Tab-separated table of C-alpha atoms in Angstrom:
chain	number	residue	atom	x	y	z
A	1	MET	CA	15.770	38.963	51.627
A	2	THR	CA	18.945	37.316	50.396
A	3	GLN	CA	22.271	38.998	49.815
A	4	TRP	CA	21.645	38.809	46.040
A	5	ASP	CA	18.167	40.375	46.059
A	6	PRO	CA	19.209	44.036	45.640
A	7	THR	CA	21.507	43.244	42.704
A	8	LEU	CA	18.913	41.086	40.969
A	9	VAL	CA	16.106	43.619	41.489
A	10	THR	CA	18.430	46.169	39.873
A	11	ARG	CA	18.949	43.790	36.946
A	12	ALA	CA	15.161	43.376	36.542
A	13	TYR	CA	14.854	47.171	36.518
A	14	ALA	CA	17.584	47.482	33.851
A	15	LEU	CA	15.727	44.970	31.678
A	16	ALA	CA	12.458	46.867	32.182
A	17	LEU	CA	14.189	50.089	31.138
A	18	LYS	CA	15.566	48.330	28.039
A	19	SER	CA	12.050	47.311	27.028
A	20	PHE	CA	10.744	50.838	27.615
A	21	GLU	CA	13.536	52.299	25.479
A	22	GLU	CA	12.627	49.823	22.698
A	23	GLY	CA	9.029	51.077	22.742
A	24	GLY	CA	7.676	48.165	24.758
A	25	CYS	CA	6.163	47.644	28.182
A	26	PRO	CA	8.760	48.201	30.926
A	27	ILE	CA	8.770	44.856	32.664
A	28	GLY	CA	11.979	42.925	33.270
A	29	SER	CA	12.608	39.585	34.904
A	30	VAL	CA	15.470	37.325	35.972
A	31	LEU	CA	15.376	33.623	36.877
A	32	VAL	CA	18.194	32.487	39.151
A	33	ARG	CA	19.495	29.515	41.046
A	34	GLY	CA	21.319	31.009	44.000
A	35	PRO	CA	23.366	33.863	42.535
A	36	GLU	CA	23.585	32.203	39.089
A	37	ILE	CA	21.405	33.796	36.416
A	38	LEU	CA	19.719	31.053	34.413
A	39	GLY	CA	17.769	33.377	32.154
A	40	GLU	CA	16.663	36.952	31.924
A	41	GLY	CA	14.232	38.806	29.742
A	42	HIS	CA	11.829	41.635	29.344
A	43	ASN	CA	8.361	42.234	27.998
A	44	GLN	CA	8.551	41.949	24.212
A	45	ARG	CA	4.893	41.945	23.231
A	46	VAL	CA	5.368	45.035	21.074
A	47	GLN	CA	8.841	44.237	19.796
A	48	LYS	CA	7.957	40.684	18.688
A	49	GLY	CA	4.239	41.095	18.117
A	50	ASP	CA	3.739	38.231	20.578
A	51	PRO	CA	0.851	38.580	23.059
A	52	ILE	CA	2.411	36.197	25.588
A	53	ALA	CA	5.975	37.568	25.505
A	54	HIS	CA	5.745	38.972	29.025
A	55	GLY	CA	8.920	39.642	30.999
A	56	GLU	CA	8.606	36.607	33.233
A	57	MET	CA	7.829	34.320	30.287
A	58	ASP	CA	10.833	35.716	28.381
A	59	ALA	CA	13.192	35.064	31.300
A	60	ILE	CA	11.901	31.513	31.766
A	61	ARG	CA	12.099	30.831	28.026
A	62	ASN	CA	15.668	32.166	27.942
A	63	ALA	CA	16.618	29.921	30.860
A	64	GLY	CA	15.753	26.934	28.721
A	65	ARG	CA	14.667	23.587	30.026
A	66	GLN	CA	15.534	22.901	33.645
A	67	LYS	CA	15.308	19.498	35.269
A	68	SER	CA	13.624	21.278	38.168
A	69	TYR	CA	12.718	24.829	39.087
A	70	ARG	CA	12.214	24.008	42.788
A	71	ASP	CA	15.450	25.714	43.825
A	72	THR	CA	15.051	28.880	41.773
A	73	THR	CA	13.906	32.437	42.397
A	74	LEU	CA	12.180	34.663	39.873
A	75	TYR	CA	12.765	38.411	40.114
A	76	THR	CA	10.325	40.662	38.313
A	77	SER	CA	10.041	44.419	38.071
A	78	LEU	CA	6.227	44.282	38.292
A	79	SER	CA	3.764	41.991	40.024
A	80	PRO	CA	3.002	39.021	37.750
A	81	CYS	CA	-0.231	38.825	35.774
A	82	MET	CA	-2.320	35.657	36.002
A	83	MET	CA	-0.622	34.070	32.970
A	84	CYS	CA	2.822	34.542	34.485
A	85	ALA	CA	1.630	33.592	37.984
A	86	GLY	CA	0.161	30.399	36.558
A	87	THR	CA	3.474	29.564	34.908
A	88	ILE	CA	5.313	30.170	38.190
A	89	VAL	CA	2.947	27.767	39.961
A	90	GLN	CA	3.060	25.225	37.120
A	91	LEU	CA	6.862	25.108	37.211
A	92	LYS	CA	6.901	25.083	41.013
A	93	ILE	CA	9.166	28.110	41.278
A	94	PRO	CA	9.224	28.505	45.073
A	95	ARG	CA	10.130	32.178	45.436
A	96	VAL	CA	9.241	35.379	43.593
A	97	VAL	CA	10.727	38.794	44.356
A	98	ILE	CA	8.514	41.591	43.035
A	99	ALA	CA	10.153	44.980	42.623
A	100	GLU	CA	6.804	46.767	42.780
A	101	ASN	CA	3.070	46.187	42.946
A	102	THR	CA	1.732	49.710	43.446
A	103	THR	CA	1.010	50.405	39.774
A	104	PHE	CA	-0.412	46.934	39.120
A	105	GLY	CA	-1.614	44.637	41.872
A	106	GLY	CA	-0.972	41.297	40.305
A	107	ASN	CA	-1.596	37.892	41.753
A	108	GLU	CA	0.393	37.720	44.962
A	109	ASP	CA	-2.480	36.060	46.838
A	110	PHE	CA	-2.781	33.390	44.138
A	111	LEU	CA	0.957	32.705	44.340
A	112	ARG	CA	0.928	32.521	48.130
A	113	ALA	CA	-2.116	30.226	48.074
A	114	HIS	CA	-0.032	27.853	45.957
A	115	GLY	CA	2.929	27.852	48.337
A	116	VAL	CA	5.090	30.462	46.617
A	117	GLU	CA	7.103	32.755	48.880
A	118	VAL	CA	6.407	36.303	47.677
A	119	THR	CA	8.567	39.289	48.594
A	120	VAL	CA	7.575	42.799	47.485
A	121	VAL	CA	10.319	45.410	47.764
A	122	ASN	CA	8.566	48.550	46.397
A	123	ASP	CA	11.558	49.671	44.353
A	124	ALA	CA	11.209	53.405	43.639
A	125	ARG	CA	12.896	53.138	40.223
A	126	CYS	CA	10.453	50.504	39.013
A	127	ILE	CA	7.461	52.432	40.359
A	128	ALA	CA	8.588	55.637	38.632
A	129	LEU	CA	9.274	53.884	35.325
A	130	MET	CA	5.893	52.155	35.283
A	131	ARG	CA	4.068	55.366	36.228
A	132	ARG	CA	5.837	57.168	33.390
A	133	PHE	CA	4.928	54.395	30.958
A	134	ILE	CA	1.255	54.373	31.982
A	135	ALA	CA	1.076	58.180	31.680
A	136	GLU	CA	2.851	58.329	28.305
A	137	ARG	CA	1.445	55.186	26.667
A	138	PRO	CA	-1.913	54.374	28.300
A	139	GLU	CA	-3.231	52.565	25.223
A	140	LEU	CA	-0.266	50.196	25.224
A	141	TRP	CA	-0.624	49.562	28.955
A	142	ASN	CA	-4.338	48.820	28.568
A	143	GLU	CA	-3.530	46.402	25.748
A	144	ASP	CA	-0.966	44.673	27.942
A	145	ILE	CA	-3.446	44.101	30.784
A	146	ALA	CA	-6.324	43.326	28.369
A	147	GLU	CA	-8.347	46.419	29.228
A	148	GLU	CA	-10.163	48.549	26.695
């Protein structure tokens, strides 16, 4: 853990809460270089009608083009799906901090197999928010993870 991890996990949670309050999936993400936020975002599949507007993708998109991502860290409120994990590997983002993976076991093994340092912090706020979302909006959650 770095000295910035708790603050940036809190920011990812705040972005997830923003998405939830907008009627979307509560997933927030922040891309940083050291303590500098390059881009942040949240899942906007519902809000924008865009099936690939996941939180991690939104943060990376908002960071804009970077000459290199090899010195960045991506913080996410939920374990990344395969699409987002693939983007992390493609861009060679070396470190991912996952606020929680109890409600959705993403692709940590895939990331690690591709040399990404993965830290899972099991943030109680993120777990509670995702559990609430799944309980209140199961059809939207199933759509998000491509389940019927």
